[in-house]
mmCIF file of C-alpha atoms and ligand atoms in Angstrom:
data_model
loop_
_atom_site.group_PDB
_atom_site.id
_atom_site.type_symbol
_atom_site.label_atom_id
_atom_site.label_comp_id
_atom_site.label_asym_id
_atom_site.label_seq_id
_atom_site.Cartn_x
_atom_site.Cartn_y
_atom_site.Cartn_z
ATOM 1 C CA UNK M 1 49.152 38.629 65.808
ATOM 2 C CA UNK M 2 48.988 36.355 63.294
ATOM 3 C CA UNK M 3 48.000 32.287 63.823
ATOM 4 C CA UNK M 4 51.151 31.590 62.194
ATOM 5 C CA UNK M 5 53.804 30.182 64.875
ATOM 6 C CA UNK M 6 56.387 32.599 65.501
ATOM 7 C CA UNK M 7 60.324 30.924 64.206
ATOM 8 C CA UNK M 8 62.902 31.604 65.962
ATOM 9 C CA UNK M 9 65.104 32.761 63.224
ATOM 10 C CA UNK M 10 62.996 35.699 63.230
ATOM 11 C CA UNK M 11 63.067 36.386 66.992
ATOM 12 C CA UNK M 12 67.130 36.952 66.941
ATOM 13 C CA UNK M 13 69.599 34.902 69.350
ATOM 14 C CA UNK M 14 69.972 37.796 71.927
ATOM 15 C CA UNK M 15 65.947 38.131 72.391
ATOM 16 C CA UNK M 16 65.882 34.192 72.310
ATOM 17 C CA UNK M 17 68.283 34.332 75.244
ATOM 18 C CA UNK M 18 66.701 36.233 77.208
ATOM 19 C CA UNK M 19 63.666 34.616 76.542
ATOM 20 C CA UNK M 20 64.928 31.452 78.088
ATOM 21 C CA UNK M 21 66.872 33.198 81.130
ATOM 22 C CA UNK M 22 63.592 34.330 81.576
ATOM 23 C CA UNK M 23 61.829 30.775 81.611
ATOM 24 C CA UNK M 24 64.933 29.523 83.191
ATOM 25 C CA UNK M 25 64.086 31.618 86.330
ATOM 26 C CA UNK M 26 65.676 32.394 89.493
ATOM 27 C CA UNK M 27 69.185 31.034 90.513
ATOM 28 C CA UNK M 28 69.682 27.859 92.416
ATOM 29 C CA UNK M 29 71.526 26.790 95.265
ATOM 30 C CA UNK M 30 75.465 27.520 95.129
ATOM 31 C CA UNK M 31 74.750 29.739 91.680
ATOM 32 C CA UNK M 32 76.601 32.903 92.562
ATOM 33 C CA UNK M 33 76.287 33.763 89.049
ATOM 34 C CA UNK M 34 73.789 32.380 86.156
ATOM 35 C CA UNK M 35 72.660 32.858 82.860
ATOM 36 C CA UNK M 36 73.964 36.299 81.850
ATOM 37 C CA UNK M 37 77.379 36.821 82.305
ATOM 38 C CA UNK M 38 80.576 35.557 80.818
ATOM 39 C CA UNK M 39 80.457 32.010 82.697
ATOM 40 C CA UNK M 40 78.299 31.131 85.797
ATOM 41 C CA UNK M 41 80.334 31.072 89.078
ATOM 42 C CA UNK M 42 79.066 28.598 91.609
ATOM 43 C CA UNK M 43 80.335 27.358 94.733
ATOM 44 C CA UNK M 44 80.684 23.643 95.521
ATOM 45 C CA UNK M 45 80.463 22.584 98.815
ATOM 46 C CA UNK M 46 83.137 21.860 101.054
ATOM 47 C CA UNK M 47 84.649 18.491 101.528
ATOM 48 C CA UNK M 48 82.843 17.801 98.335
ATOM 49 C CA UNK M 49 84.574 16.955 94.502
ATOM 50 C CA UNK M 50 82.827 18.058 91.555
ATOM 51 C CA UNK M 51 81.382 15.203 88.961
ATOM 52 C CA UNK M 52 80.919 16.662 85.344
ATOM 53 C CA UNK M 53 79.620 14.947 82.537
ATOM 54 C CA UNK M 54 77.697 15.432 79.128
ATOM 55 C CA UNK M 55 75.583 13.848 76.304
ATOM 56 C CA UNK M 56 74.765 15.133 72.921
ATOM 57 C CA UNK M 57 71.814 14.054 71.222
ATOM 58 C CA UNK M 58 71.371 14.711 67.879
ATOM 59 C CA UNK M 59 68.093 14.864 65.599
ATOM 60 C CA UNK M 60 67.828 11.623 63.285
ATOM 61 C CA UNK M 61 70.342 9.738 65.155
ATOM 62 C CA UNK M 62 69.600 9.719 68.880
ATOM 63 C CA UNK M 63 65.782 10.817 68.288
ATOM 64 C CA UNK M 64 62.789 11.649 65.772
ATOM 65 C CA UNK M 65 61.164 15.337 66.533
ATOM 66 C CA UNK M 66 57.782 13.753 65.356
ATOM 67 C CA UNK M 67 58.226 10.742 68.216
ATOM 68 C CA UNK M 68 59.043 12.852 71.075
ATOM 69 C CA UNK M 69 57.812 16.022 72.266
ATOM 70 C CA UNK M 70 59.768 19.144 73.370
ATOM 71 C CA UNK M 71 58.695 18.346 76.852
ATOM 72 C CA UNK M 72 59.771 14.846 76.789
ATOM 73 C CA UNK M 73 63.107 15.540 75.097
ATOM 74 C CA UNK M 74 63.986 18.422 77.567
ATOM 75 C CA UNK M 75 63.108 16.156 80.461
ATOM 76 C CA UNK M 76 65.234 13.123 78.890
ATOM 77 C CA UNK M 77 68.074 15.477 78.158
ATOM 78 C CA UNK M 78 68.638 15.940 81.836
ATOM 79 C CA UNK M 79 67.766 12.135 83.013
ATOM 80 C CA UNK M 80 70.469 10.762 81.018
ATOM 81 C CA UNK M 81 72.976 12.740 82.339
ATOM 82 C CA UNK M 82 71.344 12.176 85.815
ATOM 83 C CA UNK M 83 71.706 8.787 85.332
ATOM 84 C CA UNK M 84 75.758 9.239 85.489
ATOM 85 C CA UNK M 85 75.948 11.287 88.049
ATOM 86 C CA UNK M 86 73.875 8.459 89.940
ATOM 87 C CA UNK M 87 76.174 6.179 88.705
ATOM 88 C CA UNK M 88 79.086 7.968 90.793
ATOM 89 C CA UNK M 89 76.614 8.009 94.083
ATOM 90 C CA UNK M 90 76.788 12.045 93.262
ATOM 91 C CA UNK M 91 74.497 14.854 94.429
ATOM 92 C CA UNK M 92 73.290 16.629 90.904
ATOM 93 C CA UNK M 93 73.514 20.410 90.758
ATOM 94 C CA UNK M 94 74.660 22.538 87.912
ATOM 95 C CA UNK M 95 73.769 22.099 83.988
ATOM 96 C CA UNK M 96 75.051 23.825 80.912
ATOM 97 C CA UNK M 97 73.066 23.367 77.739
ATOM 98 C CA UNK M 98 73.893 23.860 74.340
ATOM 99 C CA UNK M 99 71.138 24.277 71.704
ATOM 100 C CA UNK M 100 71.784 24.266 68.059
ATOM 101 C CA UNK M 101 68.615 24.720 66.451
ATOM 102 C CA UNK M 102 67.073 24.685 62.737
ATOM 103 C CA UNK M 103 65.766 28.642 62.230
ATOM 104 C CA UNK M 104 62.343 27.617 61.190
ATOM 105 C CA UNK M 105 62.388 25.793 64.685
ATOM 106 C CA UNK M 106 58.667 27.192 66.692
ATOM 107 C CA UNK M 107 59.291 29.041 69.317
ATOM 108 C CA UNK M 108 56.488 27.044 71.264
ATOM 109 C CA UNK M 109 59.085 24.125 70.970
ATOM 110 C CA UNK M 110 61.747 26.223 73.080
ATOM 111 C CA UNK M 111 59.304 27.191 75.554
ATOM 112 C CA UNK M 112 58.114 23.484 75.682
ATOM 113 C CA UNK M 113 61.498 21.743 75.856
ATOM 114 C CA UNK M 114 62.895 24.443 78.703
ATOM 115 C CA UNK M 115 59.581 23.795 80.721
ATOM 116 C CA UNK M 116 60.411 19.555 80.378
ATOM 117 C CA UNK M 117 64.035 20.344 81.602
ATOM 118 C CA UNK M 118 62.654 22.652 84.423
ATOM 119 C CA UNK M 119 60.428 20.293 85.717
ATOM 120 C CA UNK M 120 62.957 17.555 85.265
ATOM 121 C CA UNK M 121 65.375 19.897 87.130
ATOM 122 C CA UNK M 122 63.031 20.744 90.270
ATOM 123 C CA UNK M 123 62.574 16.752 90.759
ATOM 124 C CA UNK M 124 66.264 16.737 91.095
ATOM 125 C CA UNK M 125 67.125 20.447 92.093
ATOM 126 C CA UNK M 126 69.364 21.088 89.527
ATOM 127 C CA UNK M 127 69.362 24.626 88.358
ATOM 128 C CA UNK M 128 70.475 25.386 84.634
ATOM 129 C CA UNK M 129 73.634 27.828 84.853
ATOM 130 C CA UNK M 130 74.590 28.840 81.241
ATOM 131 C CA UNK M 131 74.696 27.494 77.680
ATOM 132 C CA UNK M 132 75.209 28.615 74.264
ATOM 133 C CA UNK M 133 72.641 28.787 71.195
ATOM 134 C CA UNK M 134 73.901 28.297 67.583
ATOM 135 C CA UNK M 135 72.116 28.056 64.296
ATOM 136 C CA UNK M 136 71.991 24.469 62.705
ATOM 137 C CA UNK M 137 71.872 23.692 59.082
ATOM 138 C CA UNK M 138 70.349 20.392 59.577
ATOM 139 C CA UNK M 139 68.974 18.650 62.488
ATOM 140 C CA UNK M 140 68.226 20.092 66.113
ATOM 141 C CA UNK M 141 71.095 19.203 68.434
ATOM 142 C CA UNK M 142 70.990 19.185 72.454
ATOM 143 C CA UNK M 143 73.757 19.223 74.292
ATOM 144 C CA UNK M 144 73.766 18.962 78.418
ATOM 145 C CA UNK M 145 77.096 19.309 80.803
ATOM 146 C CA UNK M 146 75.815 18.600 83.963
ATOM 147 C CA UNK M 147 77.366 18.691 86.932
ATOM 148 C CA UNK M 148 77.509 17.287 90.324
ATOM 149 C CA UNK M 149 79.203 16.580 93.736
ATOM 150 C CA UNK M 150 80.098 13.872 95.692
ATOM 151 C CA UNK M 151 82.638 13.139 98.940
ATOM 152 C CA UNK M 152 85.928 11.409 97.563
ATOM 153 C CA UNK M 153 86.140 8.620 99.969
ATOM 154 C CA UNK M 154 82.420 7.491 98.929
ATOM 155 C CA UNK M 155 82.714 7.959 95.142
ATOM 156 C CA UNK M 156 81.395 4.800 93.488
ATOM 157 C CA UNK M 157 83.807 3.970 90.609
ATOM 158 C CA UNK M 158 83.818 1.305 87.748
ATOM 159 C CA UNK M 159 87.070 -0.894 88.744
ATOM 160 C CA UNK M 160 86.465 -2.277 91.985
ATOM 161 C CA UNK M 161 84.640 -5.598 91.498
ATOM 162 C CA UNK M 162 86.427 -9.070 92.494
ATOM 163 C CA UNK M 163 85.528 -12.712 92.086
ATOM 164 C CA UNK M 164 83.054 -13.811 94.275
ATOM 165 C CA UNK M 165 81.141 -10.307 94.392
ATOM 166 C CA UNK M 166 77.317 -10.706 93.677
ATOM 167 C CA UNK M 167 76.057 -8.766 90.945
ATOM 168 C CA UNK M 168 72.991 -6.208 91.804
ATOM 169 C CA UNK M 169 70.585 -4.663 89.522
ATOM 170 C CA UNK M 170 68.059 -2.125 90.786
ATOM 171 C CA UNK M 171 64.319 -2.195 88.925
ATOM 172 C CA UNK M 172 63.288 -3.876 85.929
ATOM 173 C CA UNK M 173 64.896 -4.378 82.562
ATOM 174 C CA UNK M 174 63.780 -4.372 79.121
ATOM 175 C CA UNK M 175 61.043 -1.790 79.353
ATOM 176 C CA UNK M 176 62.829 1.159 77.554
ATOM 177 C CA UNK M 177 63.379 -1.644 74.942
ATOM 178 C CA UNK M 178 60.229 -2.780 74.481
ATOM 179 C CA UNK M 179 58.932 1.184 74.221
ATOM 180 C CA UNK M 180 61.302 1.568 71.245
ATOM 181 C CA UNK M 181 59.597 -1.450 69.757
ATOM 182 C CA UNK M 182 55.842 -0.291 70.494
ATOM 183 C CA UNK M 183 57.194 3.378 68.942
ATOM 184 C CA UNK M 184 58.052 2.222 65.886
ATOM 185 C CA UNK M 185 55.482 -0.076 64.875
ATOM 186 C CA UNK M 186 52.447 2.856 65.606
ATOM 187 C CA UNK M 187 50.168 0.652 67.053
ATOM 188 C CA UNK M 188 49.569 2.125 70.248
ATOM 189 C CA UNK M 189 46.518 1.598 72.792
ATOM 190 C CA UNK M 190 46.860 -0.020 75.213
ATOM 191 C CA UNK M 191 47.748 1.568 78.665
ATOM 192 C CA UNK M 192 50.624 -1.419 79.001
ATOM 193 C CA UNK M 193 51.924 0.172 75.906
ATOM 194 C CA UNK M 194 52.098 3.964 77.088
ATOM 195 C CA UNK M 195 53.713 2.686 80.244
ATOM 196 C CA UNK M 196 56.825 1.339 78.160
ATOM 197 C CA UNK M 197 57.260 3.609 75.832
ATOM 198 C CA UNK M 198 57.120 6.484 78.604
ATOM 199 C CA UNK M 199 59.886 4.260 79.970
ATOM 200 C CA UNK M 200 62.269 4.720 76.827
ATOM 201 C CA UNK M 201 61.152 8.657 76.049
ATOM 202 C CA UNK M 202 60.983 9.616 79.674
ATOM 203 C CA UNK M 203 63.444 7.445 81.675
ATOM 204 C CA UNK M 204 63.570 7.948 85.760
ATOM 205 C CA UNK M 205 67.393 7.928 86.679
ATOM 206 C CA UNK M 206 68.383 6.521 90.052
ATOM 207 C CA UNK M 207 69.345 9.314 91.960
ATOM 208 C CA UNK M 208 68.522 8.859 95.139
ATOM 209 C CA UNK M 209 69.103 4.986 94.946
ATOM 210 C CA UNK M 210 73.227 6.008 93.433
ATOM 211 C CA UNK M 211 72.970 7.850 96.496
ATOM 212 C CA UNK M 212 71.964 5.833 98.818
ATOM 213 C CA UNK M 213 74.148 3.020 97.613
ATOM 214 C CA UNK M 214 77.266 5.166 97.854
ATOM 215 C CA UNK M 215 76.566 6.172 101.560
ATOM 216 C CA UNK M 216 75.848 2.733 102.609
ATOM 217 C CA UNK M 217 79.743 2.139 101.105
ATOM 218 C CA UNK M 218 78.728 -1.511 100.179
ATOM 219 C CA UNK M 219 79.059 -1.210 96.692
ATOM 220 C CA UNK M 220 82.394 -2.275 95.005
ATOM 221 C CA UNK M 221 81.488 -1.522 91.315
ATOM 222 C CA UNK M 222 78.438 0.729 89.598
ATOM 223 C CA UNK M 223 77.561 1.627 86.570
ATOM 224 C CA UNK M 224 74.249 3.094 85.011
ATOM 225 C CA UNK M 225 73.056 0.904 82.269
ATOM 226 C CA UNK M 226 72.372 2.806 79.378
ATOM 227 C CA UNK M 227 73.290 0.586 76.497
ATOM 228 C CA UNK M 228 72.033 -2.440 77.980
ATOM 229 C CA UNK M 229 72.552 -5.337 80.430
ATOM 230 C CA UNK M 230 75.369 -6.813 78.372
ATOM 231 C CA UNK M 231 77.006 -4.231 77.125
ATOM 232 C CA UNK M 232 77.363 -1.942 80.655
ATOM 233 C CA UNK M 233 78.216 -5.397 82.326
ATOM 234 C CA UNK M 234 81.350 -5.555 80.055
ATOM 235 C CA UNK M 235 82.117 -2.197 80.589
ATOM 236 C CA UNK M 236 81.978 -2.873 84.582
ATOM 237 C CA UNK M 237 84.567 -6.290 83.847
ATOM 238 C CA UNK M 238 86.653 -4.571 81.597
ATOM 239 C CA UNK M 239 87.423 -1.715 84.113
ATOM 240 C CA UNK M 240 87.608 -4.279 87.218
ATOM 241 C CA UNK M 241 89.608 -6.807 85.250
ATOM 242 C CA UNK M 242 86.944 -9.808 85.893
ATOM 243 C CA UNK M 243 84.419 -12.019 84.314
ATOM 244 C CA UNK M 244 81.282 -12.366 85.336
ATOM 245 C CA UNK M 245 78.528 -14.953 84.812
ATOM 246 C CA UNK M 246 74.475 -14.192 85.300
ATOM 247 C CA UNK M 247 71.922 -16.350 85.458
ATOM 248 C CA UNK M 248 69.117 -16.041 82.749
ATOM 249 C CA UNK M 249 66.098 -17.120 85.167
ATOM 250 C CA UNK M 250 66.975 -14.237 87.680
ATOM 251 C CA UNK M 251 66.464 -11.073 85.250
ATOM 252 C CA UNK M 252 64.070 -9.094 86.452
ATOM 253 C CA UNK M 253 61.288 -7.865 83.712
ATOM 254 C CA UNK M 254 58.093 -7.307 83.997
ATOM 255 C CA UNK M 255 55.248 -9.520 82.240
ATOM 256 C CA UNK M 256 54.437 -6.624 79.393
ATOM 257 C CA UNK M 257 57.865 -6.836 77.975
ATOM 258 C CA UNK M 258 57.549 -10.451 77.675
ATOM 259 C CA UNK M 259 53.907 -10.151 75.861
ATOM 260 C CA UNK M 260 55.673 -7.113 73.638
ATOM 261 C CA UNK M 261 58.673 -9.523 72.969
ATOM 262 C CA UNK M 262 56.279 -12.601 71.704
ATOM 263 C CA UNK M 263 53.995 -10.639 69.559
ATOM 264 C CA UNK M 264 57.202 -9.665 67.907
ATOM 265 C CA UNK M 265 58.586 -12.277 67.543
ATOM 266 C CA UNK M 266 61.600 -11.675 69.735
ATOM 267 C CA UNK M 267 62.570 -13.384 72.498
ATOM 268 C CA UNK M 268 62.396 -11.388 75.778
ATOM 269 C CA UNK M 269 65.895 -11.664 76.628
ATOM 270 C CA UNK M 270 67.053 -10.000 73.760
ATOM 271 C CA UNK M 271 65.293 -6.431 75.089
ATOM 272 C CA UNK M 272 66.448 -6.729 78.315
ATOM 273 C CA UNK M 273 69.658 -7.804 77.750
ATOM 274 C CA UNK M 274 70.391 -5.323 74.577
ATOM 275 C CA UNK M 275 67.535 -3.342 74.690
ATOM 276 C CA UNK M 276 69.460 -0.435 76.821
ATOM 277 C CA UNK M 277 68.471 2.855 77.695
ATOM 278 C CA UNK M 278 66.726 1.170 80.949
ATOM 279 C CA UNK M 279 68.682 3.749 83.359
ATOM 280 C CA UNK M 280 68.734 1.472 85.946
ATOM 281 C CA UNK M 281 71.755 0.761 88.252
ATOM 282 C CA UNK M 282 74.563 -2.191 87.987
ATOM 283 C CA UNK M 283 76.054 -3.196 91.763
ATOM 284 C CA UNK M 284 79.031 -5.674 92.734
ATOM 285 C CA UNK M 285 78.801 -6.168 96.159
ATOM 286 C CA UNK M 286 80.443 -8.817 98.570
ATOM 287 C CA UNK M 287 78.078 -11.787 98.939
ATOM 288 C CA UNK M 288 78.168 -10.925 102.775
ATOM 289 C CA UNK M 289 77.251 -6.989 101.987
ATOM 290 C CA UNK M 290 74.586 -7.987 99.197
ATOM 291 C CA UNK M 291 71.429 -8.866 101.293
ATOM 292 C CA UNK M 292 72.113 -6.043 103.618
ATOM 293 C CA UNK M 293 72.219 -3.936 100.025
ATOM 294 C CA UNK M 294 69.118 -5.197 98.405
ATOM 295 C CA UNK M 295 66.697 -4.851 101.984
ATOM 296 C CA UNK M 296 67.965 -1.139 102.299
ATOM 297 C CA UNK M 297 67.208 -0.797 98.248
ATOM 298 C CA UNK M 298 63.819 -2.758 99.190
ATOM 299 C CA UNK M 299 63.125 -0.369 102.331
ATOM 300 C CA UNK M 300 63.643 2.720 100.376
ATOM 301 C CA UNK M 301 60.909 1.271 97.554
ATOM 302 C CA UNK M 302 62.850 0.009 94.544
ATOM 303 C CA UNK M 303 63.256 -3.317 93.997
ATOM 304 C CA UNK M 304 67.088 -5.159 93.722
ATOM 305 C CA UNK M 305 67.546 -8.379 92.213
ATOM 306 C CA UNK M 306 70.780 -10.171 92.577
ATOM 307 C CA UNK M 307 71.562 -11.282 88.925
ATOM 308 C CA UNK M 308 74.484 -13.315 88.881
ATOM 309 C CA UNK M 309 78.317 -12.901 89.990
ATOM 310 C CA UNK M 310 81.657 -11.765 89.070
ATOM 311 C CA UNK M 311 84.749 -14.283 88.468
ATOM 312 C CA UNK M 312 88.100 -14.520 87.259
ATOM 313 C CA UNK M 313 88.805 -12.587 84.331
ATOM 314 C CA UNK M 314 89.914 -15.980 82.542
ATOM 315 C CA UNK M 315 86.587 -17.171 82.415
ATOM 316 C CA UNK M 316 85.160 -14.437 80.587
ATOM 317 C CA UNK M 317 81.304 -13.052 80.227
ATOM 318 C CA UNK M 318 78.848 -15.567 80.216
ATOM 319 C CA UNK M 319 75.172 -16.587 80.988
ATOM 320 C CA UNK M 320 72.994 -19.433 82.512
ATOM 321 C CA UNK M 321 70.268 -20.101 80.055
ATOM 322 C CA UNK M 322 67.157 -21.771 81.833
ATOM 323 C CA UNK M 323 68.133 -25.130 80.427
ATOM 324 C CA UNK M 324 71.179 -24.900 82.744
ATOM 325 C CA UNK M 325 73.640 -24.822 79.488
ATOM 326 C CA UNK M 326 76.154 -21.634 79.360
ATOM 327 C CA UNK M 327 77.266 -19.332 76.380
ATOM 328 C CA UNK M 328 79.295 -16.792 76.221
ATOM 329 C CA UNK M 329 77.598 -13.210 76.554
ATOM 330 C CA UNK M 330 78.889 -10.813 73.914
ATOM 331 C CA UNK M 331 77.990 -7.031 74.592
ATOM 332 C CA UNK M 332 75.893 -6.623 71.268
ATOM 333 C CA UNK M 333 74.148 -8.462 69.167
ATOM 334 C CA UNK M 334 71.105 -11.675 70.236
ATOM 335 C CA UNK M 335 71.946 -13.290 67.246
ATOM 336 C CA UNK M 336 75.640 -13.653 67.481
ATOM 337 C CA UNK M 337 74.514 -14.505 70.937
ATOM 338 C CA UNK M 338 72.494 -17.533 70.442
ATOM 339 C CA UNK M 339 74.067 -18.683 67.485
ATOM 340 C CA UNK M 340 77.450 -19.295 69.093
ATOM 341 C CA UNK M 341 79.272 -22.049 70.785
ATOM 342 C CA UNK M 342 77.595 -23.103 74.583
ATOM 343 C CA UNK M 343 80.610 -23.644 76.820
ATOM 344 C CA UNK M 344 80.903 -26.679 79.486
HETATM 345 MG MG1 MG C 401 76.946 5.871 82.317
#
């Protein structure tokens, strides 16, 4: 053998397949069939619907191969799509992956990405079922189907919220943000700064907490936020058909987003209201439902911070700065933000 790294142009597809069948392993729960035949044949369980959803991330524009490693991109590839499934209050189970991958791609990187989604997978127990492999000209594409299960009459969906609902956010915001920040300026040392940006390359999705918010059937609304505060709350509004005002001074974020922010230049609020990619989980609950909501978020060990609340649709999307005055929040953009009009 030589020490040159072996491509995988030169291994064949049919060899690479097998290859990651074999790295893949043995089937999961409900996999009658897996990687090898025509399609994989599983077997939902009863009284459940299936959830199915995908992401495609694409070299250059969703991520840089020298910023993230195989590992960390094969774990993020699932999470993402976790994070929806949470969304729904689902159970995750099945994934289909497409790879489309530059020929003088190392094979190490293959073994190293499968082994991220693996161990992403057995945190989650969701077994990979099929895919498809494809040469690319260009970049390195990844693209994950995943599916999932939940019971119909405890699906949480996007419409649902109504005036007077509180609005409920699970962890901390602005942390993914802040990563991107640290990630592209290169100056990283300090262990405040791995924390964040393993927050942006490796997000945790809120499985279990989707879950357990969709059995306690207090939830009216959810959504996963995963282009940011503002932009996932007027997603939630839009499909509800209300407005929704939040209150500046009760974001939650933790003290090392703030220091990243200054020494920036930026102001805090910009990361964790646009920052996005924070995976974390959007609520509207009754205000009689919401403390019972945040203690059995707090019981279980994530922290729930009630954020503001929905209203007529008339009154739009707006926010309580600390200084009491309100503006209307757009869904992109801090500068359009605080450069427009204050209202009342
Ligand atoms: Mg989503």
């Amino acid at each position: 053998m030589s020490e040159r790294e072996v491509e995988i142009g030169e291994i064949g597809e049919f060899r690479l397949i097998a290859r990651i069948a074999e790295l893949v392993g043995q089937r999961g729960e409900g996999v009658l069939i897996g990687i090898g035949d025509d399609t994989a044949l599983l077997e939902p369980s009863r009284d459940f619907c299936l959830l199915a959803t995908c992401d495609v991330q694409v070299e250059g524009v969703h991520f840089l191969r020298e910023a993230i490693s195989p590992s960390q991109l094969g774990r993020r590839t699932l999470a993402i799509n976790l994070s929806d499934i949470a969304a729904m209050g689902g159970i995750p189970r099945w994934a289909i992956l497409s790879l489309v991958l530059p020929p003088d791609l190392p094979l190490s990187w293959v073994d190293e990405f499968y082994a991220g989604l693996q161990s992403e997978g057995q945190l989650f127990q969701v077994s990979l079922v099929g895919g498809n492999l494809s040469r690319s000209p260009g970049p390195l594409i990844v693209d994950l189907t995943l599916f999932g299960e939940v019971e119909p009459d405890i699906v949480v969906e996007r419409r649902g919220a109504r005036p007077g609902d509180l609005l409920l956010v699970t962890g901390e915001l602005g942390l993914a943000g802040a990563g991107l920040l640290l990630l592209r300026g290169k100056e990283v040392s300090r262990e405040e700064g791995q924390e964040l940006i393993q927050a942006f390359l490796t997000p945790r999705p809120r499985v279990r907490e989707g879950r357990l918010i969709a059995t306690s059937r207090l939830a009216r609304a959810m959504i996963d936020l995963s282009d940011g505060l503002a932009s996932d709350l007027h997603r939630l509004c839009e499909a509800s058909g209300v407005g929704a005002r939040i209150d500046a001074m009760r974001l939650p974020f933790p003290e090392s987003v703030r220091r990243v922010a200054r020494e920036r230049g930026i102001e805090p609020l910009e990361l964790v209201l646009f920052g996005g990619e924070d995976y974390e989980l959007l609520v509207a609950v009754s205000p009689e439902d919401a403390p019972v909501l945040v203690r059995l978020l707090e019981d279980a060990g994530v922290s729930a911070s009630l954020i503001g609340e929905v209203c007529p649709q008339s009154d739009g999307i707006s926010m309580v700065f600390p200084d009491g005055s309100v503006r209307p929040l757009p869904s992109a953009g801090w500068d359009h933000f605080v450069r427009g009009k204050p209202h009342r």
